[in-house]
Short mmCIF file of C-alpha atoms and ligand atoms in Angstrom, two decimals:
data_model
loop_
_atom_site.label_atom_id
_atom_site.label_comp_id
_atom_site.label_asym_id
_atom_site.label_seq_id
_atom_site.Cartn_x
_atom_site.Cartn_y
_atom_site.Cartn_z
CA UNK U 1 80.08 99.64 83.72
CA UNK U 2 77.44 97.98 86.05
CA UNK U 3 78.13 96.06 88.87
CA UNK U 4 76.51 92.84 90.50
CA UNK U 5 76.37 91.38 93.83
CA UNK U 6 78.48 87.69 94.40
CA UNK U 7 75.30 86.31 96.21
CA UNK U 8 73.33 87.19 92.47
CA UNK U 9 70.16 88.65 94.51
CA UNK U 10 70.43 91.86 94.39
CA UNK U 11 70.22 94.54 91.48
CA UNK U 12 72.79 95.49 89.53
CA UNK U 13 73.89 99.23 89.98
CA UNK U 14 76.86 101.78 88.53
CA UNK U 15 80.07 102.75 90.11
CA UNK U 16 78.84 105.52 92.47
CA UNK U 17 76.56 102.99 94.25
CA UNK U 18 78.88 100.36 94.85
CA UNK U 19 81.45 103.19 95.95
CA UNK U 20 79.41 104.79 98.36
CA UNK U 21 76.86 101.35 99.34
CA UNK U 22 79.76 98.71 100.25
CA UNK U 23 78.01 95.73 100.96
CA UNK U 24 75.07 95.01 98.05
CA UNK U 25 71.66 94.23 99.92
CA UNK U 26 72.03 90.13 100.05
CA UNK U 27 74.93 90.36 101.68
CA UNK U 28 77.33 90.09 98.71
CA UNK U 29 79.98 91.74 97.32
CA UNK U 30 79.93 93.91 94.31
CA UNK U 31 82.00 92.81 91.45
CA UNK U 32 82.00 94.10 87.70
CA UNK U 33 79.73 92.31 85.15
CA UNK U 34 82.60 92.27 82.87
CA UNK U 35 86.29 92.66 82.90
CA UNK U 36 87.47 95.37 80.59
CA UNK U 37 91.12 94.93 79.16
CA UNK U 38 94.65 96.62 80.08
CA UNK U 39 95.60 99.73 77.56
CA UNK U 40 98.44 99.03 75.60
CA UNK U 41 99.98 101.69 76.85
CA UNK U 42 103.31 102.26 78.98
CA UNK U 43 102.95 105.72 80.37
CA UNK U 44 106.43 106.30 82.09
CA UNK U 45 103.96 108.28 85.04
CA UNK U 46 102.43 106.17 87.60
CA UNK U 47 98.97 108.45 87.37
CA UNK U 48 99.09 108.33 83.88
CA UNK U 49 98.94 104.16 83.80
CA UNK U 50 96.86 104.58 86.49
CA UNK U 51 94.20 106.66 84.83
CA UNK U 52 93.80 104.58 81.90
CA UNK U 53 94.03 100.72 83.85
CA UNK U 54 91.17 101.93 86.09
CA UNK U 55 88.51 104.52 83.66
CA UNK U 56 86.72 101.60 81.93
CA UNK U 57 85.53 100.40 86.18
CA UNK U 58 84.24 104.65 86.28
CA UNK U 59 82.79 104.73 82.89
CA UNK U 60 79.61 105.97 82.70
CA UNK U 61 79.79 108.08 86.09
CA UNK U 62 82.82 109.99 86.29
CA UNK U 63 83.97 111.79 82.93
CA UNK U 64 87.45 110.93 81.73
CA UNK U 65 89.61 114.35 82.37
CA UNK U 66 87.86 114.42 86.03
CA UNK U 67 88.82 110.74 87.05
CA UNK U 68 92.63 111.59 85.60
CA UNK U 69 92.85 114.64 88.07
CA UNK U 70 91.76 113.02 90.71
CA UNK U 71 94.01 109.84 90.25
CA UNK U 72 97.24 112.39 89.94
CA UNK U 73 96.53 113.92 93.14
CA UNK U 74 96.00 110.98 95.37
CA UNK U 75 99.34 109.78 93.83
CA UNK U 76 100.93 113.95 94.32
CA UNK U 77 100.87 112.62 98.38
CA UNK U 78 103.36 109.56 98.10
CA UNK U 79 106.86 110.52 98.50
CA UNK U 80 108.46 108.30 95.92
CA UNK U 81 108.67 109.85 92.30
CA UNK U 82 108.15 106.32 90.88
CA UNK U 83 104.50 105.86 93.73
CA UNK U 84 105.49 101.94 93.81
CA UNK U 85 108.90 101.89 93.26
CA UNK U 86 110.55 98.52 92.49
CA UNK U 87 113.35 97.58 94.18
CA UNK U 88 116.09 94.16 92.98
CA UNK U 89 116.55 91.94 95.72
CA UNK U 90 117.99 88.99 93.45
CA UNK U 91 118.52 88.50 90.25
CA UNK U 92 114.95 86.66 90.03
CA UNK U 93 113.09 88.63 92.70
CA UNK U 94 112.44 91.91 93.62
CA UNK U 95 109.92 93.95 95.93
CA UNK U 96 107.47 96.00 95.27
CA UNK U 97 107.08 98.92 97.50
CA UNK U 98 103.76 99.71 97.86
CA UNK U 99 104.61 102.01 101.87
CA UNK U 100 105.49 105.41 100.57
CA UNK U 101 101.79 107.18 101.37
CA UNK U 102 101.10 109.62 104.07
CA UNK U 103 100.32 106.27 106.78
CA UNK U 104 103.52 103.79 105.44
CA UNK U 105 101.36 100.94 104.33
CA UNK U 106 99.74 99.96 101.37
CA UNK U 107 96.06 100.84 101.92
CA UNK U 108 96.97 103.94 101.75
CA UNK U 109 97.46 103.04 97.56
CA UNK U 110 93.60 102.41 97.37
CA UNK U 111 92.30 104.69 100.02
CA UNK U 112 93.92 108.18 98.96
CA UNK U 113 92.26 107.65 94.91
CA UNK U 114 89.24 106.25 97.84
CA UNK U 115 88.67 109.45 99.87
CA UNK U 116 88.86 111.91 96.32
CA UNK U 117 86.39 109.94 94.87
CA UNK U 118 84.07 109.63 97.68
CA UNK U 119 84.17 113.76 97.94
CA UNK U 120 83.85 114.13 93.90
CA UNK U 121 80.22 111.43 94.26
CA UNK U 122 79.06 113.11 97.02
CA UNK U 123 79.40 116.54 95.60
CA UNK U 124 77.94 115.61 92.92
CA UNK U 125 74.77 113.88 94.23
CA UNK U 126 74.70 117.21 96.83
CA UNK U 127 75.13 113.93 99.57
CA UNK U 128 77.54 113.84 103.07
CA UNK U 129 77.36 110.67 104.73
CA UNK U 130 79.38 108.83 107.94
CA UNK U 131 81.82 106.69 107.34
CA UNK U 132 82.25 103.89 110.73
CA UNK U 133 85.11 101.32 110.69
CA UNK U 134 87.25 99.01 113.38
CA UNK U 135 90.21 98.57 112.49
CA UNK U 136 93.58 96.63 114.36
CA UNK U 137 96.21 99.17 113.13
CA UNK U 138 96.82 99.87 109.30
CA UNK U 139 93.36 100.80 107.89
CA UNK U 140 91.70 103.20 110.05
CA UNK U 141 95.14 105.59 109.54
CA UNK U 142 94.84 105.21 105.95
CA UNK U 143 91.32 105.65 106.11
CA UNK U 144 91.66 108.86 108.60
CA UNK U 145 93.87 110.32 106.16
CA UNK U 146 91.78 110.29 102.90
CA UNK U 147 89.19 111.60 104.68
CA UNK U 148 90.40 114.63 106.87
CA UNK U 149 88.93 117.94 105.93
CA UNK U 150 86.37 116.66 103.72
CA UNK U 151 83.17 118.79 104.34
CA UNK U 152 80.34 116.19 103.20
CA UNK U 153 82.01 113.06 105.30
CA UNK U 154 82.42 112.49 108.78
CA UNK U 155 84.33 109.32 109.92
CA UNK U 156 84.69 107.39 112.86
CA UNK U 157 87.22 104.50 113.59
CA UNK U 158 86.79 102.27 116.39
CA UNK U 159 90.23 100.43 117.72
CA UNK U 160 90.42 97.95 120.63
CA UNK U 161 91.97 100.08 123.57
CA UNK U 162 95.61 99.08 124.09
CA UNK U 163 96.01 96.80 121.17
CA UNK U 164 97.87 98.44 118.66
CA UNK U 165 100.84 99.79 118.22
CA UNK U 166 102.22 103.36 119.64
CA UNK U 167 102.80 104.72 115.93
CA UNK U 168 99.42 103.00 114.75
CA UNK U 169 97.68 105.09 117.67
CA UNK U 170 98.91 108.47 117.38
CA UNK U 171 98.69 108.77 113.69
CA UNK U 172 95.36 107.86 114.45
CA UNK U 173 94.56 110.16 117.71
CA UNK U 174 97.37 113.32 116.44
CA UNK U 175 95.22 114.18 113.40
CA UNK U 176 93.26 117.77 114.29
CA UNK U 177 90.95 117.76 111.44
CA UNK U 178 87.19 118.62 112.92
CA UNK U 179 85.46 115.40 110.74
CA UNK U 180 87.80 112.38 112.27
CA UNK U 181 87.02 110.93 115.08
CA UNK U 182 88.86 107.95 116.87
CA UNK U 183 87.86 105.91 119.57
CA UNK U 184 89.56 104.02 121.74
CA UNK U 185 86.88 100.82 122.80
CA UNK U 186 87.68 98.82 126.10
CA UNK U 187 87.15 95.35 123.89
CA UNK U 188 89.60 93.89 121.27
CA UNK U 189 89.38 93.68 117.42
CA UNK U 190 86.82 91.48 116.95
CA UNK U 191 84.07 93.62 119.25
CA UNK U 192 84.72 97.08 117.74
CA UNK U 193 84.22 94.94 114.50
CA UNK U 194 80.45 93.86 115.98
CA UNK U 195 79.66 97.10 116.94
CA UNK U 196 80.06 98.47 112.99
CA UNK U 197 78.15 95.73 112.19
CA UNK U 198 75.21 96.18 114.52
CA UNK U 199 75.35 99.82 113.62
CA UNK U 200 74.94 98.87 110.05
CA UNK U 201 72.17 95.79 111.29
CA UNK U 202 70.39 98.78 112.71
CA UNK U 203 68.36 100.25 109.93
CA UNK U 204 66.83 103.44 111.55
CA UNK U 205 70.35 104.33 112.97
CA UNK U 206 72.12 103.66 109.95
CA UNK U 207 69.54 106.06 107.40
CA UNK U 208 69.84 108.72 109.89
CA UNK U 209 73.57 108.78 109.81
CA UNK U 210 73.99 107.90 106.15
CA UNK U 211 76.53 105.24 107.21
CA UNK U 212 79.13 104.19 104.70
CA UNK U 213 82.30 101.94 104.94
CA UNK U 214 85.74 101.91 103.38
CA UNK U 215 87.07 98.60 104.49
CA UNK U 216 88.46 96.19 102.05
CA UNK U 217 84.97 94.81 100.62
CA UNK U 218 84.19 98.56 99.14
CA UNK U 219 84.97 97.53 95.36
CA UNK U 220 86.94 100.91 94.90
CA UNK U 221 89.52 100.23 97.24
CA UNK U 222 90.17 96.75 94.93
CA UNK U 223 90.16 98.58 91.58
CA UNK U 224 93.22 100.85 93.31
CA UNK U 225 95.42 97.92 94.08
CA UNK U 226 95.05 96.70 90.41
CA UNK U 227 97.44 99.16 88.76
CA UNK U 228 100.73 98.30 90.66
CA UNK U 229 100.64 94.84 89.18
CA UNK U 230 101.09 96.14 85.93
CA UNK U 231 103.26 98.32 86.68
CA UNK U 232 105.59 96.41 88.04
CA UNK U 233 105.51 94.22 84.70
CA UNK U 234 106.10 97.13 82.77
CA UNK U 235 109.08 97.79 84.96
CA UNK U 236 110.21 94.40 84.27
CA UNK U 237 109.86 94.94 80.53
CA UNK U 238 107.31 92.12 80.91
CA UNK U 239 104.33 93.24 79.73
CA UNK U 240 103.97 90.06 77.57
CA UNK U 241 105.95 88.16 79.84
CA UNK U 242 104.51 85.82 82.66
CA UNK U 243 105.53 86.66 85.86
CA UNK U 244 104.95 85.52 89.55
CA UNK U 245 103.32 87.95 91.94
CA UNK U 246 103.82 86.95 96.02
CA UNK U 247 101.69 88.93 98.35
CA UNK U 248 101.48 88.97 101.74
CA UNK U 249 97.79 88.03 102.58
CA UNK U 250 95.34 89.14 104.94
CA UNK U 251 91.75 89.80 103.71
CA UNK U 252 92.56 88.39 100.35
CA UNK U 253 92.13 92.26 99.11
CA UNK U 254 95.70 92.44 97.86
CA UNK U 255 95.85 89.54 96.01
CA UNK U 256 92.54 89.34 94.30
CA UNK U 257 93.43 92.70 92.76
CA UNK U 258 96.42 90.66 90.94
CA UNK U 259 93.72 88.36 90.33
CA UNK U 260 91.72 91.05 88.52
CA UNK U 261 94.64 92.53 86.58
CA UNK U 262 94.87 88.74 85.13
CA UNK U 263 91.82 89.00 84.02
CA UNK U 264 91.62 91.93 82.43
CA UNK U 265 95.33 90.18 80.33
CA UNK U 266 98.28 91.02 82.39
CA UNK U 267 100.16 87.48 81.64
CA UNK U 268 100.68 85.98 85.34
CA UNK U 269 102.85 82.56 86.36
CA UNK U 270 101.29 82.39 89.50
CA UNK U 271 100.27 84.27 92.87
CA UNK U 272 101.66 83.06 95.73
CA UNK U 273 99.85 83.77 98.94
CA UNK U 274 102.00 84.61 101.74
CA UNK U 275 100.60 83.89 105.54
CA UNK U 276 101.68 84.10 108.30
CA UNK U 277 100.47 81.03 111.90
CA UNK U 278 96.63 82.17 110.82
CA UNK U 279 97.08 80.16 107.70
CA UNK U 280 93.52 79.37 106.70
CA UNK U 281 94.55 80.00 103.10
CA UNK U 282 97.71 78.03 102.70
CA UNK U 283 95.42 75.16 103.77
CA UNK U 284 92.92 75.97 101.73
CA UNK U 285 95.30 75.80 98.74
CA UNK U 286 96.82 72.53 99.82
CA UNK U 287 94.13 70.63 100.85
CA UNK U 288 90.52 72.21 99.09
CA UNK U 289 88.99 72.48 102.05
CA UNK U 290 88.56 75.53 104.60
CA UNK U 291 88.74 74.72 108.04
CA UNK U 292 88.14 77.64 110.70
CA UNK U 293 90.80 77.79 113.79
CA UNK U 294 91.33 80.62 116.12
CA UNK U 295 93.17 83.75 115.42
CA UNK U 296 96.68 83.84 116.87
CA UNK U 297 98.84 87.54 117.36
CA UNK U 298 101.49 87.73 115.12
CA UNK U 299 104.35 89.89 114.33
CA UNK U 300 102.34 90.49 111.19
CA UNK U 301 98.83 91.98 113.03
CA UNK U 302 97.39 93.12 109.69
CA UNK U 303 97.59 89.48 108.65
CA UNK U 304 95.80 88.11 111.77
CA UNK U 305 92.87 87.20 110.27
CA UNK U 306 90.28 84.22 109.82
CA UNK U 307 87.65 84.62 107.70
CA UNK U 308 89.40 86.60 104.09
CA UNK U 309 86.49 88.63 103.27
CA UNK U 310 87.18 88.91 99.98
CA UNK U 311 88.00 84.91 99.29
CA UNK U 312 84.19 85.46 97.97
CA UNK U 313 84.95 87.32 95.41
CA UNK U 314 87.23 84.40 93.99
CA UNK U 315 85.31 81.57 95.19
CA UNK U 316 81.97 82.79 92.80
CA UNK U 317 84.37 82.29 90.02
CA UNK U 318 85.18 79.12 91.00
CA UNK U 319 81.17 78.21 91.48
CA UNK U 320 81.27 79.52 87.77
CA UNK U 321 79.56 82.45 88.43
CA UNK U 322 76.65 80.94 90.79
CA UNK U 323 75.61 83.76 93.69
CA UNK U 324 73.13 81.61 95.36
CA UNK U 325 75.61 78.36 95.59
CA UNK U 326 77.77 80.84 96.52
CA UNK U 327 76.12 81.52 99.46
CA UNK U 328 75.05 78.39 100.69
CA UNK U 329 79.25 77.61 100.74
CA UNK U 330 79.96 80.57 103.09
CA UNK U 331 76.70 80.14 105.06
CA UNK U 332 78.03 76.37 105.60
CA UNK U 333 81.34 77.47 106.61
CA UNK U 334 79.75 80.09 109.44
CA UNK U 335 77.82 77.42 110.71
CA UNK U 336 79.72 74.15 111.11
CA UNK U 337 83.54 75.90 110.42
CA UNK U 338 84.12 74.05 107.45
CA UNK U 339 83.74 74.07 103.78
CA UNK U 340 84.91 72.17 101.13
CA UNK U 341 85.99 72.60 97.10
CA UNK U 342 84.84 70.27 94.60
CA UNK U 343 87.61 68.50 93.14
CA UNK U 344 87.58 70.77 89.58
CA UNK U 345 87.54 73.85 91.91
CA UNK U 346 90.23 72.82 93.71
CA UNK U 347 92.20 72.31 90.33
CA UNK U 348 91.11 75.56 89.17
CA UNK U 349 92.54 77.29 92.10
CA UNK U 350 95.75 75.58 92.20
CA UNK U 351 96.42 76.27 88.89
CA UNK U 352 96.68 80.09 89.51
CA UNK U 353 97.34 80.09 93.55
CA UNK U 354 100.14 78.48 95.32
CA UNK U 355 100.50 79.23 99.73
CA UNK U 356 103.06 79.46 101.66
CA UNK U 357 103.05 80.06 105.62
CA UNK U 358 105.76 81.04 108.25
CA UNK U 359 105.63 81.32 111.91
CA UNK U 360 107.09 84.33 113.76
CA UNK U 361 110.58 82.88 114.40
CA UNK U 362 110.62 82.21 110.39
CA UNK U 363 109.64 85.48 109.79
CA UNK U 364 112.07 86.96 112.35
CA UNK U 365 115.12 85.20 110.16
CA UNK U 366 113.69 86.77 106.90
CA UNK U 367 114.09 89.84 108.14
CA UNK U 368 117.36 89.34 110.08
CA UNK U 369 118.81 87.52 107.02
CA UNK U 370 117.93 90.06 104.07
CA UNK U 371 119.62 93.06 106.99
CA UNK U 372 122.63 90.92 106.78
CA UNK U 373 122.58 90.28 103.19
CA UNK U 374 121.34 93.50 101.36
CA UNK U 375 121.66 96.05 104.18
CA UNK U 376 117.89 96.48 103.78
CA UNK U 377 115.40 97.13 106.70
CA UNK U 378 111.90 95.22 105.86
CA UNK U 379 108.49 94.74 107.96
CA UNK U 380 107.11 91.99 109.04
CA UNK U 381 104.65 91.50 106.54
CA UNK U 382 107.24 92.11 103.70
CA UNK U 383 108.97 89.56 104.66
CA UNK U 384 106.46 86.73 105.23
CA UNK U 385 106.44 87.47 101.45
CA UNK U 386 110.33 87.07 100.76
CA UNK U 387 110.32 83.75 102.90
CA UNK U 388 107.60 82.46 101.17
CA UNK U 389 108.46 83.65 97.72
CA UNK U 390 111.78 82.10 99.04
CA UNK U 391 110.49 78.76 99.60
CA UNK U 392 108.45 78.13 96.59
CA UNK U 393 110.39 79.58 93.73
CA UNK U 394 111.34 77.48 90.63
CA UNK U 395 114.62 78.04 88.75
CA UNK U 396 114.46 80.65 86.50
CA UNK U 397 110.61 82.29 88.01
CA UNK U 398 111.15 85.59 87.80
CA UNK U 399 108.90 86.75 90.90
CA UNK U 400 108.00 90.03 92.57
CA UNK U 401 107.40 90.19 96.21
CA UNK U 402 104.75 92.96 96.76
CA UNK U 403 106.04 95.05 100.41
CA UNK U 404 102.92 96.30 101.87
CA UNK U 405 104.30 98.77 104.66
CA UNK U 406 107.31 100.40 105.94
CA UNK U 407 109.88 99.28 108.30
CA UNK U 408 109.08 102.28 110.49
CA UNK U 409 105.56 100.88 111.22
CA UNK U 410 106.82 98.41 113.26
CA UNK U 411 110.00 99.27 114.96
CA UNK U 412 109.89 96.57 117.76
CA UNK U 413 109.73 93.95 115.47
CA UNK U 414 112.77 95.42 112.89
CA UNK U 415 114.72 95.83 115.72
CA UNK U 416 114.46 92.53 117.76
CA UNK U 417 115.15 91.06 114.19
CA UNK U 418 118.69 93.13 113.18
CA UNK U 419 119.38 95.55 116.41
CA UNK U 420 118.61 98.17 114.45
CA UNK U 421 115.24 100.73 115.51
CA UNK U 422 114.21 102.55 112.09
CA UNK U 423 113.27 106.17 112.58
CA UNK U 424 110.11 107.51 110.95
CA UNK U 425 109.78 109.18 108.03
CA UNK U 426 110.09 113.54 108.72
CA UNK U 427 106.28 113.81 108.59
CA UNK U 428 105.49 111.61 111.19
CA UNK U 429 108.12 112.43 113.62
CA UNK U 430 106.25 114.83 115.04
CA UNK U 431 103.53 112.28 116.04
CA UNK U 432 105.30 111.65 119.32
CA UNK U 433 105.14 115.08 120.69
CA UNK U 434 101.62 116.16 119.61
CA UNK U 435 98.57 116.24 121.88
CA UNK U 436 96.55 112.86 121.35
CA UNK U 437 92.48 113.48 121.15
CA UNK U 438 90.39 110.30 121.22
CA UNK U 439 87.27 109.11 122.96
CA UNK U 440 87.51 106.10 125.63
CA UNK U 441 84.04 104.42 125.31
CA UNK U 442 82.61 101.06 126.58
CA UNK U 443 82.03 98.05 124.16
CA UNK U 444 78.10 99.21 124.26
CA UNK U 445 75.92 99.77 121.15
CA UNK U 446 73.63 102.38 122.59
CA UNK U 447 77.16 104.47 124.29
CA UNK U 448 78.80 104.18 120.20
CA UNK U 449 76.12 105.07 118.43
CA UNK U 450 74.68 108.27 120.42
CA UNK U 451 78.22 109.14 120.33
CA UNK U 452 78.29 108.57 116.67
CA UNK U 453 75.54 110.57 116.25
CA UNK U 454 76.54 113.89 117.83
CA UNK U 455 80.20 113.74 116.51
CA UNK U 456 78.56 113.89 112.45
CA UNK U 457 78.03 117.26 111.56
C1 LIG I 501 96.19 95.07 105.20
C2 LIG I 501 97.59 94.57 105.17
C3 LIG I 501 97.92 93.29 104.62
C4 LIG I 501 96.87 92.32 104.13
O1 LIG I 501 96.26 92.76 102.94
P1 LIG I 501 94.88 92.09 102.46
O2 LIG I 501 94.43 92.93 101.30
O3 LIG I 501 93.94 92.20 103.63
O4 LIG I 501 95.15 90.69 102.08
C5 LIG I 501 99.26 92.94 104.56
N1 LIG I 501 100.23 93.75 105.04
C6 LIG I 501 99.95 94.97 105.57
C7 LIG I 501 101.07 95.81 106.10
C8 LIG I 501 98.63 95.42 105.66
O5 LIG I 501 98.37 96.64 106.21
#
């Protein structure tokens, strides 16, 4: 399988360099050259479906029987039996829960296959390199996680001091492994995000320390979120069945994965993207046109986003294929804050993508009304999904909601919703009591990357 940048100008290259490279040389994003098709198969294991959705993307670099060890033991860490277990809501909808890894939300689906296949490349090409990230909560646990007592990777995770949540800190700060690293800058989101890009803009920096990234434009951590769409249909008994997928959207990571798994013949009604106030999407769905507006906190922080980073890998389908037009569209968009569809792109995208948005309050009553209703705790992510799934379904669409992290995350929000405070899962109760080690650093390139380079091994 060979891969190829969504900007078209750079060379094509195999699995192992779009896993460990991230973002191709033009700026792009790596997608495959062709989509391979489902197996016919319906393993009753999670692994097992998991294996044979995703070895076609590996082929060529990682040899069958290898690729179907590793997949069984990032799945051996969730604590369901079933990984993504689907649970009924109504008779037409039910969720998909995607929370039961080691950090409660779904990246941890992507990034535990991520952080075993990172080790099994590097060993191979005799390699270490350091990983760098920002993240606002969810992804630098996840990422943390995959990665802890790895001896060829080092990683550091920048997160705006004071911005996230208690639980999103310490399982951050509480891990003792000697290769994480997690630093607390005095800046918000969007700065420790400009710092991992200058560090990556700075070329000498970035050979020494063999930088490498795991956020949601690293292909592999796409290919991961692929396999619970089918397996949900298969759980359904709807493997030749159209159904509607609803996924609460941040990055556009989650959903272009369903995307994918469309493409490679799982039969799909629709996706509907959930948002929450930062709605760029819904209004890109309605109206054609993308129209930049600031980014407002939510109840739903891993949603509070502007700029979907991996809209691009959609969009160069909808420029049928064209990198350099491509381009031109996003570098418009950066420059004067809009961009517009042509009409038959617009028609294309509405024809597989419907949006729906709520505000807080909105999402406060989801949750509030499905406690009262089923009994059942949800996040605040989850249920943007369920209100929007709510709000758009036809009679008789049979649609699953995908839940992409547990009500434990975020216990403020669960419990100004029903009155109830969800306790964390055994594993992480500890969190509370254990001795927190991170770094407090200025928002300053020079102070990050010296300390950067000292903390790799
Ligand atoms: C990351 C995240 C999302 C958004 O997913 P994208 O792939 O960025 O669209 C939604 N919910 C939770 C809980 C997340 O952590």
């Amino acid at each position: 399988m060979r891969y190829a940048s969504s900007r078209g100008l750079a060379d094509e290259i195999d699995f192992s360099d779009a896993l460990l490279g991230g973002l191709a040389t033009d700026g792009g994003l790596y997608l495959p050259t062709n989509w391979p098709s489902l197996p016919l198969a319906e393993p009753d294991s999670y692994p097992e479906l998991a294996a044979a959705v995703m070895q076609p993307f590996v082929d060529g670099v990682i040899d069958a029987s290898d690729f179907a060890v590793m997949v069984a033991d990032a799945y051996a860490t969730f604590s369901a039996p079933d990984v993504c277990p689907l649970v009924q809501l109504d008779e037409n909808h039910h969720l998909l829960e995607l929370f039961h890894g080691p950090t409660l939300a779904f990246k941890d689906v992507a990034l535990q296959l991520v952080g075993r296949l990172f080790e099994h490349e590097l060993r191979r090409r005799d390699d270490r390199v350091t990983i760098v990230g920002a993240t606002s909560g969810d992804t630098g646990s996840a990422a943390m996680e995959a990665m802890r007592g790895s001896e060829r990777v080092d990683i550091v995770i920048l997160f705006p001091a004071g911005r996230t949540s208690e639980v999103q800190r310490r399982q951050m700060t509480t891990l003792t492994d000697p290769n994480v690293h997690a630093v607390a800058v005095d800046g918000t989101f969007d700065d420790c995000q400009d710092l991992v890009k200058a560090m990556f803009a700075d070329e000498p920096f970035r050979q020494r320390c063999r930088l490498s990234a795991v956020n949601s434009i690293n292909w592999a951590r796409v290919m991961g979120q692929i396999v619970y769409y089918v397996w949900a249909a298969q759980k359904l008994g709807r493997r030749n069945t159209p159904t509607t997928y609803c996924v609460p959207t941040g990055n556009f990571g989650n959903v272009f994965a369903g995307h994918v798994a469309h493409r490679m013949g799982l039969p799909v009604d629709r996706f509907i993207v959930a948002s929450n106030t930062n709605d760029i999407l819904t209004r890109l769905i309605d109206s054609g046109e993308m129209v930049a507006d600031g980014v407002v906190p939510t109840l739903s922080p891993s949603m509070d986003i502007q700029i979907s980073s991996n809209l691009e890998r959609l969009l160069v389908e909808l420029l049928d294929g064209n990198g350099p037009a491509t381009a031109e569209l996003l570098a418009g968009f950066r420059e004067r804050g809009r961009a517009a569809l042509t009409p038959q792109q617009h028609e294309r995208l509405v024809a597989e993508f419907a949006g729906a948005r709520l505000d807080d309050a909105e999402t406060l009553a989801v949750m509030s009304g499905i406690y009262e209703r089923h009994g059942l705790l949800i996040d605040p992510h989850t249920a943007v999904g369920i209100g929007a799934a709510e709000r758009l379904c036809r009679p008789d669409e049979m649609i699953v909601t995908l839940s992409t992290a547990h009500p434990a995350k975020f216990p403020d929000a669960v419990e100004q919703a029903t009155g109830v405070r969800h306790e964390l899962p055994a594993h992480l109760a500890g969190i509370f009591e254990r001795e927190e080690r991170v770094e407090s650093l200025p928002n300053n390139l020079a102070v990050i990357e010296d300390y950067v380079d000292a903390a790799r091994r």
